[in-house]
Amino acid sequence: MSDTTRGRDGHGNTIPDAEESSDDRRLSNQATEIIAGKVEQVPVSKHPVSTIPETDVSWADIQRSRFNPWAWGTYVVLVLLAIVLPYWVGRKLALNHASVVLRVLSPFTPQGITFISWMVSMVGLAFLGLALVESSTWLWRHLFVFALAVEQLFAGACVLKFNFWYSTRVIYAEASALPNAANLGILAVIIGAGVFAVVYVGLLVAIRPDSTLNVFTHSWAAFLMFFFFEAVALLLAIFVGIPALSSV
């Protein structure tokens, strides 16, 4: 029989004495944690009532409190300026200094110019996607504005618009193949992104959540699908678009 005297309650449960109850409480109120690379026993609270007060503030209220209208207003203005101002500068260069534009483009082949303009536009879309995912930081938003401005400068200098090959023929004459190639690279990114958006939304609507095909709607699958469509669009621009415009 144990030296420690124990009693029983009305239900037959053992009631520990004062010493055992104090030791058990002391040991049971500890937890094992790794602190500075060492395993240690730390005290934890067993308070029966939550010490964190209840609040009616929702996540939407928290996000609304962090919203800065002046910062976002300034950012919208910067985006609009990145769309309009570089395109205007590029158009002025094309109209008044076409020889300067051709001097910059002349070291490259039409295929190389298509790839460069495609890459610039792709980087801009990548920065936009990162800005949407990492919404807590402004770095990707600023990089998107910079890439957008560079892409618009390309578009303005190459007179990108509907039936652009007629305008480039008037401005650049026999050397219009190079600005035409730059326009094809930009259009390839836009068309590839549009096709991806339609296909991905269609998959989200058509595939049931419990289907094995639901793997195609995951983020990594969408990432690979996006670059697949963009790569196909680039190849079509190089091997189909450039020869077609050369015969116009």
PDB file of N, CA and C in Angstrom, residues 56-97:
ATOM      1  N   ASP A  56     -15.812  42.360 -32.590  1.00  0.00           N
ATOM      2  CA  ASP A  56     -16.682  42.325 -33.764  1.00  0.00           C
ATOM      3  C   ASP A  56     -15.956  42.769 -35.024  1.00  0.00           C
ATOM      4  N   VAL A  57     -14.643  43.032 -34.929  1.00  0.00           N
ATOM      5  CA  VAL A  57     -13.874  43.484 -36.079  1.00  0.00           C
ATOM      6  C   VAL A  57     -13.597  42.297 -36.992  1.00  0.00           C
ATOM      7  N   SER A  58     -13.999  42.385 -38.248  1.00  0.00           N
ATOM      8  CA  SER A  58     -13.803  41.316 -39.212  1.00  0.00           C
ATOM      9  C   SER A  58     -12.502  41.526 -39.975  1.00  0.00           C
ATOM     10  N   TRP A  59     -12.146  40.507 -40.782  1.00  0.00           N
ATOM     11  CA  TRP A  59     -10.946  40.622 -41.624  1.00  0.00           C
ATOM     12  C   TRP A  59     -11.103  41.737 -42.641  1.00  0.00           C
ATOM     13  N   ALA A  60     -12.322  41.895 -43.149  1.00  0.00           N
ATOM     14  CA  ALA A  60     -12.568  42.983 -44.099  1.00  0.00           C
ATOM     15  C   ALA A  60     -12.358  44.341 -43.441  1.00  0.00           C
ATOM     16  N   ASP A  61     -12.740  44.466 -42.168  1.00  0.00           N
ATOM     17  CA  ASP A  61     -12.526  45.724 -41.459  1.00  0.00           C
ATOM     18  C   ASP A  61     -11.036  45.994 -41.267  1.00  0.00           C
ATOM     19  N   ILE A  62     -10.267  44.922 -41.004  1.00  0.00           N
ATOM     20  CA  ILE A  62      -8.831  45.097 -40.829  1.00  0.00           C
ATOM     21  C   ILE A  62      -8.187  45.543 -42.131  1.00  0.00           C
ATOM     22  N   GLN A  63      -8.572  44.895 -43.244  1.00  0.00           N
ATOM     23  CA  GLN A  63      -8.023  45.275 -44.540  1.00  0.00           C
ATOM     24  C   GLN A  63      -8.434  46.693 -44.918  1.00  0.00           C
ATOM     25  N   ARG A  64      -9.663  47.068 -44.569  1.00  0.00           N
ATOM     26  CA  ARG A  64     -10.132  48.411 -44.880  1.00  0.00           C
ATOM     27  C   ARG A  64      -9.350  49.453 -44.092  1.00  0.00           C
ATOM     28  N   SER A  65      -8.981  49.115 -42.853  1.00  0.00           N
ATOM     29  CA  SER A  65      -8.199  50.063 -42.054  1.00  0.00           C
ATOM     30  C   SER A  65      -6.791  50.245 -42.595  1.00  0.00           C
ATOM     31  N   ARG A  66      -6.278  49.221 -43.298  1.00  0.00           N
ATOM     32  CA  ARG A  66      -4.945  49.326 -43.872  1.00  0.00           C
ATOM     33  C   ARG A  66      -4.947  49.983 -45.245  1.00  0.00           C
ATOM     34  N   PHE A  67      -6.100  50.160 -45.828  1.00  0.00           N
ATOM     35  CA  PHE A  67      -6.193  50.730 -47.168  1.00  0.00           C
ATOM     36  C   PHE A  67      -5.833  52.210 -47.133  1.00  0.00           C
ATOM     37  N   ASN A  68      -4.926  52.592 -48.032  1.00  0.00           N
ATOM     38  CA  ASN A  68      -4.485  53.978 -48.116  1.00  0.00           C
ATOM     39  C   ASN A  68      -4.961  54.549 -49.446  1.00  0.00           C
ATOM     40  N   PRO A  69      -6.034  55.336 -49.455  1.00  0.00           N
ATOM     41  CA  PRO A  69      -6.562  55.829 -50.731  1.00  0.00           C
ATOM     42  C   PRO A  69      -5.594  56.719 -51.478  1.00  0.00           C
ATOM     43  N   TRP A  70      -4.768  57.489 -50.771  1.00  0.00           N
ATOM     44  CA  TRP A  70      -3.821  58.364 -51.447  1.00  0.00           C
ATOM     45  C   TRP A  70      -2.749  57.556 -52.170  1.00  0.00           C
ATOM     46  N   ALA A  71      -2.259  56.497 -51.527  1.00  0.00           N
ATOM     47  CA  ALA A  71      -1.241  55.661 -52.168  1.00  0.00           C
ATOM     48  C   ALA A  71      -1.807  54.964 -53.401  1.00  0.00           C
ATOM     49  N   TRP A  72      -3.009  54.427 -53.286  1.00  0.00           N
ATOM     50  CA  TRP A  72      -3.615  53.744 -54.425  1.00  0.00           C
ATOM     51  C   TRP A  72      -3.994  54.712 -55.532  1.00  0.00           C
ATOM     52  N   GLY A  73      -4.453  55.900 -55.158  1.00  0.00           N
ATOM     53  CA  GLY A  73      -4.754  56.910 -56.171  1.00  0.00           C
ATOM     54  C   GLY A  73      -3.515  57.313 -56.954  1.00  0.00           C
ATOM     55  N   THR A  74      -2.402  57.489 -56.227  1.00  0.00           N
ATOM     56  CA  THR A  74      -1.138  57.820 -56.890  1.00  0.00           C
ATOM     57  C   THR A  74      -0.691  56.689 -57.798  1.00  0.00           C
ATOM     58  N   TYR A  75      -0.887  55.452 -57.342  1.00  0.00           N
ATOM     59  CA  TYR A  75      -0.473  54.305 -58.151  1.00  0.00           C
ATOM     60  C   TYR A  75      -1.300  54.206 -59.435  1.00  0.00           C
ATOM     61  N   VAL A  76      -2.596  54.440 -59.363  1.00  0.00           N
ATOM     62  CA  VAL A  76      -3.443  54.403 -60.559  1.00  0.00           C
ATOM     63  C   VAL A  76      -2.992  55.461 -61.561  1.00  0.00           C
ATOM     64  N   VAL A  77      -2.640  56.637 -61.053  1.00  0.00           N
ATOM     65  CA  VAL A  77      -2.137  57.699 -61.938  1.00  0.00           C
ATOM     66  C   VAL A  77      -0.834  57.265 -62.601  1.00  0.00           C
ATOM     67  N   LEU A  78       0.051  56.615 -61.837  1.00  0.00           N
ATOM     68  CA  LEU A  78       1.312  56.140 -62.415  1.00  0.00           C
ATOM     69  C   LEU A  78       1.074  55.100 -63.509  1.00  0.00           C
ATOM     70  N   VAL A  79       0.106  54.214 -63.295  1.00  0.00           N
ATOM     71  CA  VAL A  79      -0.204  53.213 -64.314  1.00  0.00           C
ATOM     72  C   VAL A  79      -0.710  53.875 -65.588  1.00  0.00           C
ATOM     73  N   LEU A  80      -1.600  54.854 -65.430  1.00  0.00           N
ATOM     74  CA  LEU A  80      -2.119  55.562 -66.604  1.00  0.00           C
ATOM     75  C   LEU A  80      -1.011  56.314 -67.336  1.00  0.00           C
ATOM     76  N   LEU A  81      -0.113  56.932 -66.572  1.00  0.00           N
ATOM     77  CA  LEU A  81       1.012  57.625 -67.206  1.00  0.00           C
ATOM     78  C   LEU A  81       1.937  56.633 -67.914  1.00  0.00           C
ATOM     79  N   ALA A  82       2.135  55.444 -67.314  1.00  0.00           N
ATOM     80  CA  ALA A  82       2.985  54.436 -67.944  1.00  0.00           C
ATOM     81  C   ALA A  82       2.373  53.911 -69.235  1.00  0.00           C
ATOM     82  N   ILE A  83       1.052  53.992 -69.366  1.00  0.00           N
ATOM     83  CA  ILE A  83       0.395  53.560 -70.593  1.00  0.00           C
ATOM     84  C   ILE A  83       0.451  54.635 -71.668  1.00  0.00           C
ATOM     85  N   VAL A  84       0.188  55.866 -71.274  1.00  0.00           N
ATOM     86  CA  VAL A  84       0.015  56.939 -72.255  1.00  0.00           C
ATOM     87  C   VAL A  84       1.340  57.599 -72.624  1.00  0.00           C
ATOM     88  N   LEU A  85       2.123  58.018 -71.633  1.00  0.00           N
ATOM     89  CA  LEU A  85       3.308  58.827 -71.897  1.00  0.00           C
ATOM     90  C   LEU A  85       4.377  58.103 -72.713  1.00  0.00           C
ATOM     91  N   PRO A  86       4.795  56.882 -72.359  1.00  0.00           N
ATOM     92  CA  PRO A  86       5.811  56.213 -73.191  1.00  0.00           C
ATOM     93  C   PRO A  86       5.326  55.931 -74.612  1.00  0.00           C
ATOM     94  N   TYR A  87       4.047  55.606 -74.767  1.00  0.00           N
ATOM     95  CA  TYR A  87       3.538  55.370 -76.126  1.00  0.00           C
ATOM     96  C   TYR A  87       3.606  56.648 -76.950  1.00  0.00           C
ATOM     97  N   TRP A  88       3.286  57.783 -76.332  1.00  0.00           N
ATOM     98  CA  TRP A  88       3.357  59.073 -77.023  1.00  0.00           C
ATOM     99  C   TRP A  88       4.801  59.399 -77.405  1.00  0.00           C
ATOM    100  N   VAL A  89       5.736  59.147 -76.488  1.00  0.00           N
ATOM    101  CA  VAL A  89       7.151  59.389 -76.789  1.00  0.00           C
ATOM    102  C   VAL A  89       7.608  58.493 -77.931  1.00  0.00           C
ATOM    103  N   GLY A  90       7.189  57.230 -77.908  1.00  0.00           N
ATOM    104  CA  GLY A  90       7.558  56.323 -78.982  1.00  0.00           C
ATOM    105  C   GLY A  90       6.995  56.747 -80.332  1.00  0.00           C
ATOM    106  N   ARG A  91       5.748  57.201 -80.336  1.00  0.00           N
ATOM    107  CA  ARG A  91       5.160  57.685 -81.590  1.00  0.00           C
ATOM    108  C   ARG A  91       5.900  58.895 -82.127  1.00  0.00           C
ATOM    109  N   LYS A  92       6.308  59.802 -81.238  1.00  0.00           N
ATOM    110  CA  LYS A  92       7.072  60.966 -81.670  1.00  0.00           C
ATOM    111  C   LYS A  92       8.415  60.549 -82.275  1.00  0.00           C
ATOM    112  N   LEU A  93       9.037  59.549 -81.651  1.00  0.00           N
ATOM    113  CA  LEU A  93      10.305  59.061 -82.210  1.00  0.00           C
ATOM    114  C   LEU A  93      10.091  58.448 -83.593  1.00  0.00           C
ATOM    115  N   ALA A  94       8.999  57.699 -83.743  1.00  0.00           N
ATOM    116  CA  ALA A  94       8.728  57.070 -85.029  1.00  0.00           C
ATOM    117  C   ALA A  94       8.448  58.104 -86.111  1.00  0.00           C
ATOM    118  N   LEU A  95       7.711  59.148 -85.773  1.00  0.00           N
ATOM    119  CA  LEU A  95       7.329  60.147 -86.767  1.00  0.00           C
ATOM    120  C   LEU A  95       8.452  61.117 -87.095  1.00  0.00           C
ATOM    121  N   ASN A  96       9.225  61.500 -86.096  1.00  0.00           N
ATOM    122  CA  ASN A  96      10.232  62.543 -86.289  1.00  0.00           C
ATOM    123  C   ASN A  96      11.672  62.014 -86.338  1.00  0.00           C
ATOM    124  N   HIS A  97      11.905  60.842 -85.786  1.00  0.00           N
ATOM    125  CA  HIS A  97      13.276  60.312 -85.734  1.00  0.00           C
ATOM    126  C   HIS A  97      13.257  58.816 -86.070  1.00  0.00           C
TER     127      HIS A  97
END
